[in-house]
Amino acid sequence: MAKVIKVNGNMEVKKADVIVRARYKLNPLSLKFITTLIAGLKRGDNINEVYQFRVKDFKELSGLKRKDLYWAIKEALKELLEKPIHIPKGKTPDDNSFLMFNWVASAEYKEGEGIVEFEISNKLRPYLLEAQKKFLKYRLENILPLKSSYVIRLYEILKDWFETYNRYGKKAEVPPISLNEFKHMLEIPKSYNYGGKGGIKDRILEKAKSELTENTDIIFDYEEIKTGRRVTHLKFIIRLNPAKLSQTDNGVQDAYFNSRKNFVTLLRKKYSGSGKFFGFKNIDGINYWLGLDKNGLVYATNGKDIKDFNAIESAELYDLWLKIAQNSDVYRQLIEQGVCLKDLAQNNKELWLELKEDIIRLKEEGII
């Protein structure tokens, strides 16, 4: 029986860095299909798992009209079966080794049910599910409204650069990249000029600036670097989008998980002096529950003893649970809602076990 993926904008996409930087070119709907599929994958899925989701979840977000819906879906599925992803495997600049494979092993459209169904390529699966030291993470809602494949790919690359080069979680200045390398990364045809009507600046960069500002969690500017009179390099400056940083009824935005300082701010807002516990620390086989007193200082209790932590120990605890928040969808949602983990362990065994499985996985992967 196929696994049903319930599509919504809050789904979290995790793409290994090697996938983000790989070479491939897909139309917007194909790219949204495969990205949604990636967001729906779980580490415990069967190796032969079949996935499906409803087309109506994409109709409005992708701007599809009724009359061209069948054609658009057919072309999207065809692309995922026929257009390969190209991953460089060379370990030195002179090593041109690479791996190529299709995104999916099979794709089916069930018109009467309004469902698309996929099987993941077994060659691709390890890159999506196995431990990755470096991966990109964002909410699906950021790319679903985007209209161009170039804009979607550029969003992912800029988001990846932001995580790599940002200082204090606010701004990232990326070292200059050559125009040729930029075209290579996005699979832009060599025939595209930089300037002029329909050129890279007009068709991709300026369009991306507008769409990302309106729809995503980041914004960017760029500087043109010239050699003589010709633009040969671009320098990108990336920031968090102020319009997406405010707290919402459904929880907090990713800004709280960009740095220890922001994470501590969130914990103090949700847990200080409330009698709630945001984590635990195992000491000699005993889980000591971690909470915050009215001053926002970390303390631990096993129900009988209370032990104050010094500044170094507190920093280590914050760093540990920040890494868990950055890599566990379950824990992130619990923290956003201010759930007491001790209550969770006693009253919701299923969700508690899911969180513990995530923590065990992060230990196995060397993340914590």
Protein backbone atom coordinates (compact mmCIF):
# COMPACT_ATOMS: atom_id res chain seq x y z
CA MET A 1 0.00 0.00 0.00
CA ALA A 2 1.33 3.42 -0.96
CA LYS A 3 2.41 5.89 1.70
CA VAL A 4 0.26 9.04 1.47
CA ILE A 5 2.10 12.35 1.83
CA LYS A 6 -0.20 15.10 3.09
CA VAL A 7 1.15 18.22 1.45
CA ASN A 8 1.28 21.48 3.40
CA GLY A 9 3.56 24.47 3.46
CA ASN A 10 4.96 23.66 6.91
CA MET A 11 6.57 20.41 5.72
CA GLU A 12 10.32 20.53 6.22
CA VAL A 13 12.60 19.85 3.26
CA LYS A 14 16.03 18.39 3.94
CA LYS A 15 18.41 18.13 0.99
CA ALA A 16 21.97 16.89 1.31
CA ASP A 17 24.48 19.52 0.28
CA VAL A 18 25.64 17.30 -2.57
CA ILE A 19 22.08 17.35 -4.00
CA VAL A 20 21.75 21.14 -3.65
CA ARG A 21 25.00 21.66 -5.56
CA ALA A 22 24.41 18.91 -8.14
CA ARG A 23 23.71 19.66 -11.79
CA TYR A 24 20.17 19.16 -13.04
CA LYS A 25 17.43 21.05 -14.82
CA LEU A 26 13.72 20.48 -14.23
CA ASN A 27 10.61 22.52 -14.97
CA PRO A 28 8.92 24.19 -11.94
CA LEU A 29 6.24 21.53 -11.42
CA SER A 30 8.76 18.67 -11.65
CA LEU A 31 10.97 20.42 -9.12
CA LYS A 32 8.04 20.98 -6.74
CA PHE A 33 6.96 17.35 -7.10
CA ILE A 34 10.39 15.95 -6.22
CA THR A 35 10.95 18.48 -3.42
CA THR A 36 7.60 17.57 -1.84
CA LEU A 37 8.50 13.91 -2.17
CA ILE A 38 11.81 14.57 -0.39
CA ALA A 39 9.95 16.41 2.40
CA GLY A 40 7.71 13.38 2.88
CA LEU A 41 10.50 10.80 3.17
CA LYS A 42 11.24 9.27 6.56
CA ARG A 43 14.34 7.37 7.60
CA GLY A 44 12.34 4.31 8.61
CA ASP A 45 10.58 3.96 5.26
CA ASN A 46 10.72 0.62 3.49
CA ILE A 47 13.32 0.49 0.70
CA ASN A 48 10.56 -0.34 -1.82
CA GLU A 49 8.12 2.25 -0.47
CA VAL A 50 5.70 3.83 -2.95
CA TYR A 51 4.64 7.44 -2.26
CA GLN A 52 1.59 9.36 -3.40
CA PHE A 53 -0.05 12.75 -2.93
CA ARG A 54 -3.02 14.61 -4.34
CA VAL A 55 -2.67 16.92 -7.32
CA LYS A 56 -5.18 19.42 -5.89
CA ASP A 57 -2.60 20.35 -3.26
CA PHE A 58 -0.49 21.81 -6.08
CA LYS A 59 -3.10 23.24 -8.40
CA GLU A 60 -3.47 26.73 -6.93
CA LEU A 61 0.10 26.99 -5.64
CA SER A 62 1.58 26.13 -9.04
CA GLY A 63 -0.79 28.32 -11.05
CA LEU A 64 -2.09 25.39 -13.10
CA LYS A 65 -5.32 25.82 -15.02
CA ARG A 66 -7.86 23.07 -15.49
CA LYS A 67 -7.36 22.84 -19.22
CA ASP A 68 -3.59 22.27 -19.05
CA LEU A 69 -3.48 20.23 -15.84
CA TYR A 70 -3.15 16.81 -17.50
CA TRP A 71 -0.46 18.01 -19.92
CA ALA A 72 1.55 19.72 -17.15
CA ILE A 73 1.49 16.64 -14.92
CA LYS A 74 2.46 14.35 -17.80
CA GLU A 75 5.44 16.55 -18.70
CA ALA A 76 6.52 16.82 -15.04
CA LEU A 77 6.50 13.07 -14.52
CA LYS A 78 8.26 12.50 -17.83
CA GLU A 79 11.05 14.87 -16.80
CA LEU A 80 11.60 13.11 -13.47
CA LEU A 81 12.01 9.83 -15.37
CA GLU A 82 14.15 11.13 -18.22
CA LYS A 83 16.25 14.09 -17.01
CA PRO A 84 19.09 12.84 -14.79
CA ILE A 85 20.79 14.45 -11.84
CA HIS A 86 24.57 14.77 -12.21
CA ILE A 87 26.67 14.55 -9.02
CA PRO A 88 30.43 15.21 -9.22
CA LYS A 89 32.39 12.52 -7.36
CA GLY A 90 35.98 13.65 -7.97
CA LYS A 91 38.15 14.12 -4.89
CA THR A 92 40.63 16.42 -6.65
CA PRO A 93 40.22 19.26 -9.21
CA ASP A 94 41.60 16.96 -11.91
CA ASP A 95 39.25 14.08 -11.06
CA ASN A 96 36.19 14.29 -13.32
CA SER A 97 34.38 11.30 -11.81
CA PHE A 98 30.62 11.66 -11.56
CA LEU A 99 27.42 9.77 -10.79
CA MET A 100 24.19 10.12 -12.78
CA PHE A 101 20.74 8.72 -12.04
CA ASN A 102 17.07 9.52 -12.57
CA TRP A 103 15.05 11.08 -9.77
CA VAL A 104 12.40 8.35 -9.68
CA ALA A 105 12.18 4.70 -10.69
CA SER A 106 8.53 4.99 -11.73
CA ALA A 107 5.79 7.61 -11.83
CA GLU A 108 2.04 7.18 -12.24
CA TYR A 109 -0.87 9.61 -12.57
CA LYS A 110 -4.33 8.38 -11.50
CA GLU A 111 -6.69 10.88 -13.07
CA GLY A 112 -9.92 9.61 -11.51
CA GLU A 113 -8.39 9.85 -8.04
CA GLY A 114 -6.34 13.01 -8.70
CA ILE A 115 -3.20 11.29 -7.39
CA VAL A 116 0.43 11.12 -8.48
CA GLU A 117 2.46 8.13 -7.31
CA PHE A 118 6.24 7.64 -7.22
CA GLU A 119 8.96 5.11 -6.51
CA ILE A 120 12.33 6.57 -5.51
CA SER A 121 15.44 5.50 -7.42
CA ASN A 122 17.48 3.16 -5.22
CA LYS A 123 20.63 4.98 -6.33
CA LEU A 124 19.16 8.28 -5.11
CA ARG A 125 17.67 7.02 -1.84
CA PRO A 126 20.95 6.95 0.17
CA TYR A 127 21.56 10.62 -0.65
CA LEU A 128 18.13 11.51 0.73
CA LEU A 129 17.87 9.28 3.79
CA GLU A 130 21.28 8.30 5.10
CA ALA A 131 23.39 10.38 7.48
CA GLN A 132 24.65 13.58 5.92
CA LYS A 133 27.09 15.89 7.70
CA LYS A 134 25.95 18.83 5.59
CA PHE A 135 22.42 19.40 4.43
CA LEU A 136 20.05 22.22 3.58
CA LYS A 137 16.80 22.61 5.49
CA TYR A 138 13.80 24.83 4.76
CA ARG A 139 10.01 24.81 4.84
CA LEU A 140 8.20 23.67 1.70
CA GLU A 141 6.05 26.82 1.71
CA ASN A 142 9.10 28.81 0.57
CA ILE A 143 9.30 27.24 -2.89
CA LEU A 144 5.72 26.26 -3.76
CA PRO A 145 4.67 29.79 -4.87
CA LEU A 146 7.81 30.34 -6.99
CA LYS A 147 7.16 30.28 -10.72
CA SER A 148 10.55 29.60 -12.28
CA SER A 149 12.91 26.64 -11.95
CA TYR A 150 15.83 29.05 -11.97
CA VAL A 151 14.31 30.96 -9.06
CA ILE A 152 13.66 27.77 -7.07
CA ARG A 153 17.22 26.53 -7.62
CA LEU A 154 18.65 29.94 -6.80
CA TYR A 155 16.61 30.06 -3.57
CA GLU A 156 18.12 26.73 -2.49
CA ILE A 157 21.66 27.80 -3.36
CA LEU A 158 21.28 31.16 -1.59
CA LYS A 159 19.73 29.47 1.45
CA ASP A 160 22.65 27.04 1.53
CA TRP A 161 25.14 29.91 1.24
CA PHE A 162 23.37 31.81 4.00
CA GLU A 163 23.80 28.87 6.38
CA THR A 164 27.48 28.62 5.39
CA TYR A 165 28.52 32.27 5.50
CA ASN A 166 26.12 34.03 7.88
CA ARG A 167 27.43 35.87 10.92
CA TYR A 168 25.25 35.85 14.04
CA GLY A 169 22.33 34.52 12.02
CA LYS A 170 21.61 37.85 10.31
CA LYS A 171 23.64 38.40 7.16
CA ALA A 172 25.85 36.44 4.78
CA GLU A 173 28.36 37.88 2.33
CA VAL A 174 29.33 35.23 -0.19
CA PRO A 175 32.79 35.35 -1.83
CA PRO A 176 32.54 36.43 -5.48
CA ILE A 177 31.49 33.71 -7.89
CA SER A 178 32.35 33.81 -11.59
CA LEU A 179 29.49 34.31 -14.01
CA ASN A 180 30.50 31.09 -15.78
CA GLU A 181 30.32 29.12 -12.54
CA PHE A 182 26.94 30.69 -11.74
CA LYS A 183 25.59 29.62 -15.15
CA HIS A 184 27.04 26.15 -14.63
CA MET A 185 25.37 25.75 -11.22
CA LEU A 186 21.92 26.67 -12.53
CA GLU A 187 22.34 24.90 -15.88
CA ILE A 188 21.83 28.22 -17.70
CA PRO A 189 22.46 27.86 -21.45
CA LYS A 190 25.76 29.32 -22.65
CA SER A 191 23.82 31.40 -25.17
CA TYR A 192 22.28 33.53 -22.38
CA ASN A 193 23.87 36.96 -22.13
CA TYR A 194 24.17 38.64 -18.76
CA GLY A 195 22.54 41.97 -19.61
CA GLY A 196 19.85 43.11 -21.98
CA LYS A 197 16.21 42.12 -22.26
CA GLY A 198 15.74 38.47 -21.38
CA GLY A 199 19.31 38.16 -20.08
CA ILE A 200 20.45 36.59 -16.81
CA LYS A 201 20.15 39.83 -14.85
CA ASP A 202 16.63 40.58 -16.02
CA ARG A 203 15.21 37.06 -16.37
CA ILE A 204 16.76 35.39 -13.33
CA LEU A 205 18.41 37.72 -10.80
CA GLU A 206 15.86 40.54 -10.70
CA LYS A 207 12.95 38.11 -10.95
CA ALA A 208 14.38 36.10 -8.07
CA LYS A 209 14.85 39.21 -5.93
CA SER A 210 11.17 40.05 -6.33
CA GLU A 211 9.80 36.53 -5.84
CA LEU A 212 12.02 35.66 -2.87
CA THR A 213 11.14 38.91 -1.09
CA GLU A 214 7.43 38.23 -1.54
CA ASN A 215 7.39 34.51 -0.75
CA THR A 216 10.42 33.21 1.14
CA ASP A 217 12.39 33.51 4.37
CA ILE A 218 15.43 35.16 2.75
CA ILE A 219 16.14 38.22 0.63
CA PHE A 220 19.30 39.12 -1.28
CA ASP A 221 21.24 41.77 -3.12
CA TYR A 222 24.11 41.27 -5.51
CA GLU A 223 27.10 43.27 -6.71
CA GLU A 224 28.43 43.12 -10.25
CA ILE A 225 32.20 42.79 -10.55
CA LYS A 226 33.64 43.77 -13.89
CA THR A 227 36.78 42.88 -15.75
CA GLY A 228 37.20 45.80 -18.07
CA ARG A 229 33.67 46.70 -19.18
CA ARG A 230 32.23 43.21 -18.91
CA VAL A 231 30.54 41.66 -15.84
CA THR A 232 32.55 38.54 -14.98
CA HIS A 233 31.71 37.89 -11.31
CA LEU A 234 28.81 38.29 -8.88
CA LYS A 235 28.91 38.83 -5.13
CA PHE A 236 25.76 37.93 -3.17
CA ILE A 237 24.64 39.47 0.12
CA ILE A 238 21.88 37.40 1.76
CA ARG A 239 19.69 38.34 4.73
CA LEU A 240 16.73 36.91 6.59
CA ASN A 241 13.46 38.31 5.27
CA PRO A 242 12.10 40.71 7.96
CA ALA A 243 8.54 40.01 6.81
CA LYS A 244 8.96 36.33 7.79
CA LEU A 245 10.59 36.75 11.20
CA SER A 246 7.58 37.67 13.31
CA GLN A 247 5.87 35.15 15.55
CA THR A 248 2.71 33.59 14.09
CA ASP A 249 -0.30 31.79 15.53
CA ASN A 250 1.14 28.49 14.34
CA GLY A 251 4.53 28.86 16.01
CA VAL A 252 7.79 30.69 15.52
CA GLN A 253 9.88 31.13 12.41
CA ASP A 254 13.22 29.48 11.71
CA ALA A 255 15.12 32.56 12.97
CA TYR A 256 14.95 31.15 16.51
CA PHE A 257 17.00 28.14 15.42
CA ASN A 258 19.77 30.00 13.61
CA SER A 259 21.96 30.62 16.67
CA ARG A 260 22.31 29.75 20.34
CA LYS A 261 21.36 33.31 21.30
CA ASN A 262 18.08 33.14 19.39
CA PHE A 263 17.37 29.64 20.71
CA VAL A 264 17.92 30.74 24.32
CA THR A 265 15.56 33.67 23.70
CA LEU A 266 12.88 31.22 22.60
CA LEU A 267 13.42 28.92 25.59
CA ARG A 268 13.21 31.81 28.03
CA LYS A 269 10.04 33.00 26.38
CA LYS A 270 8.43 29.56 26.56
CA TYR A 271 9.90 27.98 29.72
CA SER A 272 11.32 30.48 32.28
CA GLY A 273 9.69 30.07 35.67
CA SER A 274 6.84 28.03 34.20
CA GLY A 275 7.72 24.70 35.79
CA LYS A 276 8.17 23.23 32.31
CA PHE A 277 11.17 21.22 31.11
CA PHE A 278 12.72 21.65 27.65
CA GLY A 279 15.20 18.75 27.76
CA PHE A 280 17.08 16.23 29.86
CA LYS A 281 20.64 15.18 30.63
CA ASN A 282 21.65 11.62 31.46
CA ILE A 283 23.93 11.50 34.51
CA ASP A 284 25.00 8.06 35.73
CA GLY A 285 22.00 6.44 34.07
CA ILE A 286 19.46 8.95 35.43
CA ASN A 287 17.63 11.47 33.23
CA TYR A 288 17.81 14.86 34.94
CA TRP A 289 15.12 17.13 33.54
CA LEU A 290 16.30 20.53 32.30
CA GLY A 291 14.30 23.65 33.07
CA LEU A 292 14.70 27.40 33.54
CA ASP A 293 14.15 29.35 36.73
CA LYS A 294 12.49 32.77 36.82
CA ASN A 295 15.82 34.38 35.88
CA GLY A 296 16.23 32.13 32.85
CA LEU A 297 19.10 30.12 34.40
CA VAL A 298 19.36 26.41 33.68
CA TYR A 299 18.68 23.93 36.45
CA ALA A 300 18.13 20.16 36.48
CA THR A 301 16.00 17.91 38.65
CA ASN A 302 15.20 14.21 38.76
CA GLY A 303 12.20 14.94 40.97
CA LYS A 304 14.19 15.09 44.20
CA ASP A 305 17.50 16.87 43.76
CA ILE A 306 18.15 20.25 42.10
CA LYS A 307 21.59 21.06 40.71
CA ASP A 308 22.61 24.47 39.38
CA PHE A 309 24.72 24.52 36.23
CA ASN A 310 27.58 26.93 35.72
CA ALA A 311 27.88 29.08 32.59
CA ILE A 312 30.00 26.57 30.67
CA GLU A 313 27.69 23.67 31.45
CA SER A 314 24.65 25.77 30.52
CA ALA A 315 26.22 26.74 27.18
CA GLU A 316 26.93 23.08 26.42
CA LEU A 317 23.32 22.14 27.20
CA TYR A 318 21.96 24.93 25.00
CA ASP A 319 24.25 23.88 22.13
CA LEU A 320 23.17 20.24 22.48
CA TRP A 321 19.45 20.98 22.38
CA LEU A 322 19.86 23.57 19.63
CA LYS A 323 21.43 20.87 17.43
CA ILE A 324 18.52 18.59 18.26
CA ALA A 325 16.05 21.36 17.37
CA GLN A 326 17.85 21.98 14.07
CA ASN A 327 17.72 18.30 13.12
CA SER A 328 14.51 16.93 14.66
CA ASP A 329 11.14 18.04 13.31
CA VAL A 330 9.49 16.51 16.39
CA TYR A 331 11.54 18.46 18.93
CA ARG A 332 11.28 21.70 16.97
CA GLN A 333 7.49 21.55 17.02
CA LEU A 334 7.42 20.70 20.73
CA ILE A 335 9.64 23.69 21.57
CA GLU A 336 7.60 26.05 19.38
CA GLN A 337 4.52 24.99 21.35
CA GLY A 338 6.25 25.17 24.74
CA VAL A 339 5.52 21.51 25.56
CA CYS A 340 6.93 20.15 28.82
CA LEU A 341 9.03 17.10 27.92
CA LYS A 342 8.51 15.52 31.34
CA ASP A 343 4.75 15.66 30.82
CA LEU A 344 5.24 14.27 27.32
CA ALA A 345 7.19 11.28 28.65
CA GLN A 346 4.39 10.49 31.11
CA ASN A 347 1.32 11.24 29.01
CA ASN A 348 2.18 10.70 25.33
CA LYS A 349 4.36 7.62 25.06
CA GLU A 350 4.11 7.41 21.26
CA LEU A 351 5.38 10.96 20.64
CA TRP A 352 7.98 10.56 23.40
CA LEU A 353 9.38 7.44 21.73
CA GLU A 354 9.45 9.26 18.39
CA LEU A 355 11.53 12.05 19.94
CA LYS A 356 13.90 9.55 21.59
CA GLU A 357 14.32 7.72 18.27
CA ASP A 358 15.26 11.03 16.65
CA ILE A 359 17.85 11.67 19.37
CA ILE A 360 19.31 8.17 18.97
CA ARG A 361 19.52 8.75 15.20
CA LEU A 362 21.37 12.05 15.70
CA LYS A 363 23.86 10.31 17.99
CA GLU A 364 24.41 7.54 15.44
CA GLU A 365 24.99 10.14 12.72
CA GLY A 366 27.50 12.01 14.88
CA ILE A 367 25.42 15.21 14.88
CA ILE A 368 25.19 15.31 18.68
